[in-house]
């Protein structure tokens, strides 16, 4: 039986729509899955959605929907995006599915039977957005060590998992298995974390505080902690408790791909939970780095959340898949910018890859009426041909190592090394001279070598850019010969059959000569309570009124009526985390709603003179009408509302 390979992404929260960060992990998992399948492994690739817990309940409430209805709507956004980006997942798990909730309850029962669950009154520090308890020692500057936000003290009776009992076992497992937590920096981080005592884990939430979760099987007043529920998805979907043979065969070769934000849950909570029920830890957890956008943290209020659908509209999905994995070593942080993306498209994809194919097809049309010559005899091969075939074999074996190591960028660099060499080979072999000199046999040997090099290239890039690989197979005439598309077919140089007819198609990646509108305006944002326009509409909207150089006229500016406004009253919008309702004097009294409750206490706003946009169409946020918008800036330390140095008369126009 072929070797198994099991890869997972985090299951994403459905409190919001997917963005480029979610896309990144999912594309990485897709690339490794496609590669391993092509290399002959039996692959299972799992992604899905995390649908329980406070964040999702809150998001549903803010939209006035029942949590399940909210999830049913949001999950489609993820599934459609994955289809659009050619994600080849074998399964998609939703934590609200009965197949999953049954296994969560089973975990809880087994842990209880083993004596690993107990009740206790908890008085602890809790990070509401992260839904995690922390001890005093864990805090950084008095705030949550993971997200830096404020923690609150909570006292309540709960169920606990004796995680602390597995402290020493976990530390030893990490020490003995250097490949378990990758990259090394993350392994060191967790070994450092384990130098402190490991507390037990609170694994329940009383229903009076949170309803939306999997009920604890032995106490209907409680639901499970969302992370306890979520992590179990990885074993639910691979057959645990249902098809144990399938489960074991995949589990022993399992890789969890995650972002570095969720390292502790995956490398401390999860392996100890598994140990508690008598299962081995996953084989490897790889925590990749974090994407910022044009140097800034992605944030809805900055309006720089990169919407993958807009990128796909503009550049096509393959180019984005390539960019994400080529631009930054997996494991390090990266910065997204349109200029970097366009640079890669023009140089790597249009120039290097596109030209190799176009030039070769053009010459074959001219010299051989588009037909691939027979495989040359050894006697017709010179040093240059041999060197190119050896380079192909070397590249295929190097990328096998890089893929095992999840070093996507290095694999791509070596493929591009080969592409560069194939382009140089054209220049040095100079088929045009051979044609002119009527050196038919040598010309055939050169053209065959070139097209076999192109086939190798198409196979090697296919996991990264499946559509492009497919187009290349079509253009070189082997689209139906599936056996020539696999990584295993690279073992043989010369598998390409002579006599095959090629089809010259449009350029794979036309050069981008003018900066697209999307690169000048917002990258595509998802503002909290707004209906999302279709991506094409959004592009038009972003473009409106702007010239090619991204400038607006003074008339455009004058269209925005901004005035000074004194805050008369402020209060939190009930049931919302973020929204504050303000009554302001802006020359006349009006009501505004602003998403600043995480950074401001309502009482601190009263009496301040702020800047507002007064002629914005009224909008309803959580059912409360807002007539205008206050101006604020957000940086790493939070949101800062714009105020005036000195008192200004309410209603004064800002120019
Ligand atoms: O944490 N850069 O879900 P989530 C890179 N439901 N990757 C990013 C990113 C960024 N800026 N933003 C998000 C959860 N990601 C839990 C997981 S698993 C049992 C439960 C990616 O929707 C990255 O993979 O907040 C990160 O770990 C994940 O999205 C967090 O997704």
XYZ file of C-alpha atoms and ligand atoms in Angstrom:
686
model
C 0.000 0.000 0.000
C 1.250 3.478 -0.766
C 2.437 5.677 2.047
C -0.119 8.014 3.619
C 0.055 11.762 4.078
C -2.418 13.689 6.189
C -2.419 17.483 6.196
C -4.778 19.904 7.905
C -5.360 23.639 8.071
C -6.805 25.340 11.127
C -10.566 25.293 10.989
C -11.425 28.953 10.549
C -13.838 30.920 12.675
C -16.986 31.875 10.839
C -17.261 35.180 12.684
C -16.005 36.911 9.562
C -15.293 36.339 5.884
C -11.996 34.749 4.800
C -9.018 36.936 3.957
C -5.552 36.497 2.557
C -4.217 35.062 5.856
C -6.692 32.179 5.713
C -5.930 31.748 2.043
C -2.215 31.448 2.794
C -2.462 28.409 5.081
C -5.018 26.765 2.817
C -2.924 27.246 -0.326
C 0.133 25.852 1.469
C -1.846 22.763 2.490
C -3.156 22.421 -1.048
C 0.296 22.639 -2.612
C 1.764 19.999 -0.345
C -1.279 17.754 -0.910
C -1.070 18.056 -4.665
C 2.649 17.373 -4.580
C 2.317 14.294 -2.366
C -0.545 12.892 -4.470
C 1.513 13.431 -7.576
C 4.431 11.656 -5.879
C 2.204 8.614 -5.332
C 1.146 9.035 -1.717
C -2.321 8.384 -0.388
C -3.291 11.866 0.725
C -5.962 13.238 2.972
C -6.271 17.021 3.060
C -8.672 18.500 5.563
C -9.935 22.011 6.081
C -13.128 23.335 7.617
C -14.781 25.812 9.916
C -14.863 26.406 13.662
C -18.466 27.288 14.351
C -18.942 27.299 18.124
C -17.914 29.668 20.879
C -18.285 33.218 21.930
C -16.862 34.933 18.854
C -19.271 33.206 16.517
C -22.239 33.618 18.863
C -21.465 37.311 19.124
C -21.071 37.758 15.366
C -24.434 36.038 14.828
C -26.060 38.237 17.440
C -24.678 41.369 15.852
C -26.312 40.308 12.600
C -29.565 39.458 14.376
C -29.326 35.792 13.330
C -29.481 32.467 15.149
C -25.906 31.129 15.429
C -26.520 28.125 13.166
C -28.145 30.292 10.470
C -25.197 32.648 10.642
C -22.772 29.695 10.290
C -24.705 28.227 7.369
C -24.340 31.512 5.520
C -20.716 32.163 6.375
C -19.426 28.682 5.625
C -20.361 29.166 1.981
C -17.965 32.116 1.742
C -15.113 29.811 2.701
C -16.195 26.931 0.494
C -16.652 29.162 -2.544
C -13.311 30.799 -2.034
C -11.559 27.434 -1.825
C -13.221 26.335 -5.060
C -12.143 29.531 -6.740
C -8.528 29.006 -5.685
C -8.535 25.368 -6.863
C -8.174 24.005 -3.330
C -8.292 20.210 -3.521
C -9.363 19.337 0.030
C -10.642 15.785 0.486
C -12.967 16.723 3.309
C -14.453 19.863 4.843
C -15.421 19.634 8.473
C -17.847 21.882 10.315
C -17.767 21.607 14.079
C -21.560 21.792 14.219
C -21.875 18.478 12.351
C -23.147 15.522 14.402
C -20.166 13.369 13.304
C -17.978 15.852 15.161
C -20.045 16.680 18.247
C -20.330 12.930 18.959
C -16.533 12.588 19.028
C -16.121 15.673 21.220
C -18.508 14.121 23.739
C -16.678 10.810 23.471
C -13.366 12.549 24.268
C -14.936 14.150 27.299
C -16.379 10.820 28.522
C -13.072 8.979 28.113
C -11.104 11.691 29.901
C -13.653 11.596 32.725
C -13.392 7.794 32.996
C -9.605 8.129 33.165
C -9.970 10.554 36.050
C -8.611 13.418 33.981
C -11.649 15.673 34.422
C -12.650 17.346 37.689
C -14.755 20.288 38.797
C -13.446 23.303 40.568
C -14.361 26.891 41.146
C -12.257 28.992 38.956
C -11.195 32.453 39.675
C -9.050 33.500 36.815
C -8.066 36.016 34.243
C -9.883 35.624 30.990
C -9.246 37.054 27.535
C -12.720 37.392 26.023
C -11.730 37.712 22.338
C -9.327 34.748 22.555
C -11.637 32.790 24.873
C -8.709 31.753 27.037
C -7.873 31.783 30.710
C -4.455 32.972 31.791
C -2.585 33.039 35.059
C -1.096 36.223 36.467
C 2.361 34.980 35.458
C 1.377 34.530 31.825
C 0.328 38.142 31.333
C 2.497 40.585 29.436
C 2.184 44.124 30.813
C -1.013 43.004 32.508
C -2.577 41.993 29.167
C -3.255 38.776 27.255
C 0.143 37.369 26.164
C -1.303 36.238 22.824
C -3.261 39.221 21.551
C -2.185 41.993 23.934
C -5.758 42.877 24.854
C -7.187 43.456 28.286
C -8.131 40.436 30.442
C -11.053 40.284 32.874
C -11.393 38.412 36.167
C -14.010 35.661 36.161
C -15.219 33.499 39.053
C -17.208 30.394 38.212
C -17.471 26.657 38.697
C -16.142 24.672 35.745
C -14.746 21.375 34.501
C -10.999 21.034 34.264
C -8.687 18.740 32.338
C -5.603 17.612 34.276
C -3.251 18.976 31.666
C -0.582 19.646 34.275
C -0.181 15.866 34.782
C 1.244 15.581 31.276
C 3.750 18.376 31.612
C 6.842 16.220 31.883
C 5.664 13.781 29.229
C 5.085 16.661 26.797
C 8.417 18.293 27.476
C 10.194 14.999 26.839
C 8.215 14.337 23.678
C 9.256 17.706 22.287
C 12.888 17.163 23.327
C 12.992 13.685 21.783
C 11.246 14.629 18.538
C 12.910 17.674 16.985
C 10.555 17.435 14.002
C 7.389 17.663 16.088
C 7.226 21.459 16.341
C 8.533 23.340 13.339
C 10.248 25.679 12.666
C 12.880 25.432 15.380
C 12.171 28.899 16.761
C 8.628 27.825 17.612
C 9.897 24.636 19.240
C 12.197 26.712 21.427
C 9.329 29.025 22.256
C 7.235 26.122 23.548
C 10.141 24.549 25.426
C 10.577 27.954 27.066
C 6.865 28.064 27.912
C 7.145 24.596 29.470
C 9.857 25.775 31.867
C 7.012 27.259 33.926
C 4.543 24.939 35.673
C 1.749 23.800 33.374
C -1.685 24.604 34.769
C -4.760 22.434 34.224
C -7.082 23.482 31.428
C -10.591 24.761 31.965
C -12.619 22.855 29.370
C -16.193 23.982 30.015
C -18.290 27.115 29.894
C -21.498 27.487 31.881
C -24.483 27.805 29.583
C -25.629 30.874 31.463
C -22.595 32.652 29.978
C -22.311 30.853 26.653
C -24.877 28.684 24.974
C -23.314 28.030 21.622
C -21.172 24.923 22.074
C -21.145 21.139 22.400
C -22.990 20.093 25.527
C -20.918 18.319 28.172
C -22.301 14.747 28.072
C -22.523 14.414 31.847
C -23.739 17.921 32.709
C -26.316 19.698 30.586
C -25.634 23.033 32.285
C -22.317 23.303 30.480
C -20.869 23.356 26.984
C -17.275 22.530 26.105
C -14.640 25.206 25.728
C -14.419 26.058 22.022
C -10.766 25.024 21.674
C -11.425 21.633 23.271
C -14.148 21.152 20.654
C -12.207 22.597 17.712
C -8.936 20.684 18.062
C -10.772 17.369 17.992
C -11.840 18.047 14.379
C -8.510 16.630 13.217
C -9.300 13.165 14.526
C -13.032 13.259 13.779
C -12.415 13.745 10.083
C -9.681 11.130 9.811
C -11.990 8.403 11.068
C -11.328 8.165 14.805
C -13.974 6.047 16.521
C -15.563 5.157 13.185
C -12.863 3.688 10.960
C -9.913 3.018 13.215
C -7.692 1.529 10.537
C -8.083 4.587 8.326
C -7.507 6.805 11.334
C -4.296 5.095 12.401
C -2.831 5.001 8.905
C -3.308 8.739 8.399
C -2.612 9.838 11.944
C 0.920 8.430 11.965
C 1.753 10.761 9.059
C -0.159 13.836 10.136
C 0.914 17.461 9.671
C -1.018 20.366 11.135
C -0.334 23.632 9.330
C -1.179 26.624 11.492
C -0.317 30.280 11.909
C 1.994 31.187 14.756
C -0.971 32.753 16.598
C -2.326 29.355 17.619
C 0.883 27.573 18.530
C 0.157 26.883 22.215
C -3.245 25.345 21.618
C -1.778 22.979 19.005
C 1.433 22.005 20.739
C 0.397 22.008 24.401
C -3.365 21.562 24.747
C -3.799 19.216 21.811
C -1.027 16.640 22.432
C -1.923 16.435 26.130
C -5.615 15.942 25.317
C -4.638 13.130 22.957
C -2.339 11.597 25.543
C -5.193 11.742 28.037
C -7.365 9.534 25.854
C -4.493 7.267 24.869
C -3.689 8.539 21.377
C -0.283 9.619 20.086
C 0.366 13.272 19.202
C 0.267 14.365 15.566
C 3.549 13.796 13.753
C 4.266 17.438 13.145
C 2.892 20.915 13.733
C 4.255 23.637 11.470
C 3.531 27.225 12.482
C 3.999 29.654 9.618
C 4.527 33.399 9.870
C 2.161 36.350 9.760
C 1.163 38.518 6.800
C 0.906 42.244 7.067
C -0.354 44.478 4.271
C 1.828 47.247 2.878
C 3.681 47.207 6.207
C 0.578 47.386 8.396
C -1.343 44.890 10.459
C -4.487 43.787 8.598
C -7.471 45.431 10.209
C -11.044 46.129 9.297
C -10.939 49.614 10.710
C -7.838 50.529 8.709
C -9.699 49.061 5.754
C -6.710 47.093 4.476
C -8.036 43.557 4.822
C -7.027 41.876 1.582
C -10.023 40.228 -0.018
C -8.837 37.214 -2.015
C -11.735 37.385 -4.493
C -10.685 40.862 -5.592
C -7.133 39.686 -6.085
C -8.306 36.723 -8.129
C -10.488 39.036 -10.271
C -7.465 41.148 -11.068
C -4.508 38.784 -11.239
C -5.950 35.258 -11.470
C -5.712 32.715 -8.699
C -2.544 30.919 -9.840
C -0.419 34.062 -9.674
C -1.562 34.673 -6.105
C -0.895 31.084 -5.070
C 2.603 31.433 -6.514
C 3.266 34.797 -4.915
C 2.194 33.721 -1.423
C 4.536 30.771 -1.334
C 7.441 32.306 -3.248
C 7.627 35.655 -1.533
C 8.363 34.548 2.027
C 9.998 31.475 3.557
C 7.260 29.450 5.242
C 7.688 30.168 8.931
C 8.709 33.823 8.557
C 6.456 36.865 8.483
C 5.580 38.418 5.137
C 4.265 41.654 3.758
C 1.688 41.784 1.010
C 1.894 44.582 -1.519
C 0.524 44.933 -5.010
C 3.875 46.166 -6.259
C 5.648 43.027 -5.004
C 2.931 40.847 -6.545
C 3.089 42.643 -9.891
C 6.890 42.420 -9.801
C 6.728 38.638 -9.397
C 4.108 38.272 -12.120
C 6.143 40.273 -14.612
C 9.549 38.823 -13.899
C 9.041 35.220 -12.763
C 5.787 34.318 -14.480
C 5.621 36.419 -17.650
C 9.339 36.700 -18.433
C 10.915 33.496 -17.189
C 8.160 30.905 -17.373
C 5.894 32.448 -20.022
C 8.723 33.234 -22.406
C 10.235 29.782 -22.140
C 6.984 28.263 -23.371
C 6.136 30.930 -25.966
C 9.576 31.011 -27.553
C 9.788 27.238 -27.730
C 6.320 26.829 -29.234
C 7.074 29.600 -31.752
C 10.276 27.892 -32.883
C 8.655 24.478 -33.077
C 5.885 25.918 -35.270
C 8.453 27.444 -37.560
C 10.990 24.617 -37.729
C 8.834 21.491 -37.312
C 5.249 22.570 -38.003
C 4.502 22.290 -34.308
C 5.388 18.616 -33.990
C 7.681 17.306 -31.265
C 10.577 15.333 -32.784
C 11.412 11.760 -31.784
C 13.569 11.238 -28.726
C 17.163 11.733 -29.916
C 19.713 8.940 -29.915
C 22.480 9.270 -27.327
C 24.933 10.021 -30.109
C 23.001 13.190 -30.963
C 23.211 14.559 -27.443
C 25.951 17.023 -26.636
C 27.180 18.207 -23.221
C 24.570 20.949 -23.043
C 21.671 18.510 -23.506
C 23.108 16.122 -20.922
C 23.686 18.959 -18.481
C 20.069 20.129 -18.823
C 18.664 16.649 -18.225
C 20.936 16.228 -15.198
C 19.806 19.590 -13.896
C 16.183 18.420 -14.254
C 16.861 15.265 -12.238
C 18.752 17.262 -9.615
C 15.916 19.773 -9.327
C 13.263 17.061 -8.963
C 15.214 15.412 -6.167
C 15.974 18.731 -4.441
C 12.320 19.721 -4.453
C 11.355 16.337 -2.991
C 13.511 17.245 0.014
C 12.194 20.801 0.201
C 8.595 19.644 0.022
C 9.163 17.135 2.830
C 10.470 20.073 4.784
C 7.651 22.446 3.715
C 10.296 24.805 2.309
C 8.009 26.029 -0.473
C 10.062 29.072 -1.367
C 13.226 27.015 -1.762
C 11.465 24.510 -3.975
C 10.238 27.360 -6.170
C 13.675 28.944 -6.278
C 15.170 25.712 -7.523
C 12.430 25.268 -10.142
C 13.131 28.812 -11.339
C 16.833 28.000 -11.418
C 15.961 25.245 -13.845
C 13.679 27.509 -15.907
C 16.498 30.071 -16.119
C 18.837 27.378 -17.301
C 16.385 26.168 -19.954
C 16.110 29.750 -21.252
C 19.920 29.984 -21.367
C 20.055 26.668 -23.176
C 17.907 28.142 -25.954
C 20.325 31.040 -26.320
C 23.420 28.860 -26.402
C 21.977 26.052 -28.568
C 20.673 28.755 -30.973
C 18.112 26.615 -32.858
C 17.713 29.426 -35.431
C 21.329 28.890 -36.526
C 20.836 25.123 -36.737
C 17.739 25.761 -38.855
C 19.569 28.151 -41.117
C 22.454 25.692 -41.469
C 20.043 22.876 -42.186
C 21.481 20.847 -39.255
C 18.247 18.835 -39.001
C 19.356 16.085 -36.635
C 20.915 18.427 -34.134
C 17.942 20.783 -34.370
C 15.615 17.870 -33.535
C 17.739 16.906 -30.538
C 17.652 20.479 -29.269
C 13.900 20.907 -29.735
C 13.151 17.576 -28.067
C 15.381 18.467 -25.117
C 13.648 21.791 -24.807
C 10.143 20.333 -24.759
C 11.092 17.619 -22.301
C 12.463 20.421 -20.108
C 9.122 22.215 -20.464
C 7.231 19.058 -19.496
C 9.409 18.723 -16.374
C 8.736 22.364 -15.568
C 4.979 21.934 -15.965
C 5.004 18.920 -13.624
C 7.053 20.758 -11.016
C 4.940 23.918 -11.009
C 1.569 22.121 -11.116
C 1.135 21.754 -7.342
C 1.653 25.521 -7.013
C -0.225 26.629 -10.126
C -2.534 23.801 -11.187
C -4.307 25.756 -13.905
C -1.047 26.935 -15.437
C 0.375 23.409 -15.349
C -2.737 22.207 -17.137
C -2.447 24.923 -19.796
C 1.176 23.946 -20.378
C 0.289 20.268 -20.763
C -2.383 21.283 -23.250
C -0.058 23.518 -25.248
C 2.660 20.878 -25.484
C 0.031 18.347 -26.563
C 0.016 15.916 -23.632
C -3.053 17.007 -21.702
C -4.648 13.573 -21.957
C -1.467 11.652 -21.087
C -1.977 11.878 -17.336
C 0.919 9.532 -16.609
C 3.249 12.268 -17.888
C 1.913 14.842 -15.413
C 3.057 13.196 -12.193
C 6.076 13.813 -10.029
C 6.883 10.103 -10.374
C 7.161 10.570 -14.162
C 10.140 12.851 -13.579
C 12.267 9.807 -12.775
C 12.594 9.298 -16.482
C 14.067 11.895 -18.820
C 12.686 11.277 -22.279
C 9.154 10.097 -21.523
C 7.704 12.750 -23.830
C 6.510 10.930 -26.986
C 7.849 12.118 -30.312
C 5.289 13.011 -32.965
C 3.053 14.855 -30.477
C 1.330 17.900 -31.934
C 1.592 21.110 -29.899
C -0.971 23.930 -29.725
C 0.268 27.457 -29.287
C -2.147 29.229 -26.946
C -2.326 32.725 -25.473
C 0.495 33.882 -23.189
C 0.306 32.204 -19.772
C 0.838 35.466 -17.911
C 0.549 38.697 -19.903
C 2.831 41.378 -18.499
C 1.107 43.967 -16.322
C 2.146 47.285 -17.843
C -0.231 49.690 -16.110
C -0.879 49.639 -12.385
C -4.415 48.255 -11.890
C -7.000 50.284 -9.984
C -7.095 47.714 -7.185
C -3.448 48.475 -6.449
C -4.224 52.173 -6.041
C -7.329 51.903 -3.915
C -8.137 49.792 -0.868
C -7.201 46.154 -1.343
C -10.807 45.231 -0.716
C -12.287 45.588 2.702
C -15.052 44.011 4.675
C -16.604 46.564 6.941
C -18.519 45.186 9.869
C -22.186 45.613 9.157
C -22.170 46.577 5.550
C -23.612 44.392 2.833
C -20.657 43.366 0.715
C -20.813 44.629 -2.842
C -19.878 42.113 -5.525
C -16.194 42.272 -6.258
C -16.707 43.795 -9.702
C -18.941 46.512 -8.286
C -16.406 47.188 -5.622
C -13.682 47.737 -8.164
C -15.793 50.307 -9.918
C -16.577 51.980 -6.630
C -12.914 52.182 -5.674
C -12.035 53.648 -9.036
C -14.689 56.357 -9.027
C -13.406 59.894 -9.066
C -9.746 58.945 -9.054
C -7.295 59.755 -11.747
C -4.579 57.401 -12.955
C -2.104 58.807 -10.472
C -4.418 58.111 -7.505
C -5.110 61.832 -6.987
C -8.470 63.461 -6.372
C -9.438 66.994 -7.275
C -10.246 69.749 -4.752
C -13.883 69.417 -5.859
C -13.822 65.734 -4.911
C -12.494 66.680 -1.504
C -15.097 69.410 -1.111
C -17.797 66.776 -1.601
C -16.926 65.339 1.782
C -18.489 67.493 4.441
C -16.463 67.195 7.632
C -17.372 69.167 10.736
C -16.369 69.518 14.369
C -18.825 67.903 16.785
C -19.097 67.964 20.573
C -19.994 64.643 22.243
C -23.049 65.133 24.446
C -23.843 61.560 25.390
C -22.204 58.160 24.845
C -23.212 54.618 25.718
C -22.374 51.099 24.604
C -24.751 49.525 22.118
C -26.305 46.596 24.026
C -24.960 43.155 23.038
C -22.177 44.608 20.917
C -18.486 44.339 21.774
C -17.384 47.185 19.598
C -20.132 49.691 19.079
C -20.762 52.917 20.985
C -23.785 55.145 20.366
C -22.978 58.855 20.531
C -25.215 61.920 20.578
C -23.222 64.845 19.238
C -23.764 68.523 18.621
C -22.568 69.062 15.058
C -24.327 72.397 14.614
C -27.464 70.350 15.163
C -27.912 67.265 17.303
C -27.392 63.904 15.655
C -26.728 60.281 16.546
C -23.613 58.374 15.454
C -22.518 54.798 16.009
C -18.785 54.066 16.128
C -16.810 50.819 16.516
C -14.515 52.052 19.256
C -15.797 50.322 22.417
C -12.681 48.166 22.685
C -10.569 51.293 23.052
C -12.785 53.888 24.721
C -15.048 54.009 27.747
C -18.209 55.886 26.741
C -17.930 58.295 29.684
C -14.439 59.374 28.563
C -15.817 60.570 25.247
C -18.414 62.946 26.681
C -17.315 66.568 26.355
C -14.708 65.870 23.673
C -14.837 67.725 20.365
C -14.290 65.268 17.549
C -14.224 65.329 13.743
C -17.045 63.720 11.812
C -18.080 63.159 8.206
C -21.507 64.779 8.182
C -22.815 63.974 4.722
C -22.441 60.208 4.777
C -25.627 58.313 3.924
C -27.298 57.156 7.177
C -26.618 53.501 8.001
C -27.932 51.090 10.621
C -25.436 49.249 12.795
C -26.996 46.511 14.905
C -30.316 48.199 14.413
C -29.102 51.617 15.611
C -29.081 54.436 13.090
C -25.849 56.297 12.517
C -25.954 59.705 10.813
C -22.310 60.344 10.088
C -18.963 58.817 10.909
C -16.308 59.887 13.358
C -12.714 60.029 12.172
C -10.067 57.948 13.879
C -6.728 56.313 13.204
C -5.766 52.801 14.208
C -2.250 51.607 14.878
C -0.800 48.712 16.862
C -1.773 50.287 20.140
C -5.433 50.652 19.193
C -7.902 53.182 17.820
C -7.317 56.906 18.370
C -10.251 59.244 17.837
C -9.391 62.539 16.149
C -9.925 65.491 18.515
C -9.076 69.203 18.455
C -6.224 70.863 20.283
C -8.472 73.748 21.372
C -12.211 74.086 21.656
C -13.910 74.590 18.306
C -17.491 75.677 17.837
C -19.684 72.624 17.041
C -20.641 72.513 13.372
C -17.487 74.299 12.162
C -16.539 72.967 8.748
C -13.180 71.144 8.498
C -11.295 72.044 5.331
O -7.763 30.633 15.200
N -1.167 35.880 8.360
O -9.365 30.578 13.540
P -9.059 31.908 12.719
C -1.042 34.564 8.231
N -10.701 28.747 14.823
N -1.996 33.667 8.541
C -3.148 34.140 9.006
C -3.365 35.531 9.168
C -2.309 36.427 8.822
N -2.412 37.747 8.932
N -4.604 35.707 9.671
C -5.155 34.459 9.790
C -8.755 30.148 14.682
N -4.280 33.504 9.392
C -9.366 28.889 15.254
C -8.515 27.702 14.828
S -7.974 25.098 14.789
C -8.406 23.771 15.681
C -8.968 26.381 15.375
C -4.537 32.054 9.341
O -10.207 32.075 11.788
C -3.522 31.265 10.158
O -3.530 29.939 9.719
O -8.725 33.011 13.634
C -4.118 31.340 11.546
O -3.604 30.358 12.426
C -5.571 31.099 11.227
O -5.784 31.792 9.969
C -6.502 31.633 12.305
O -7.809 31.522 11.842
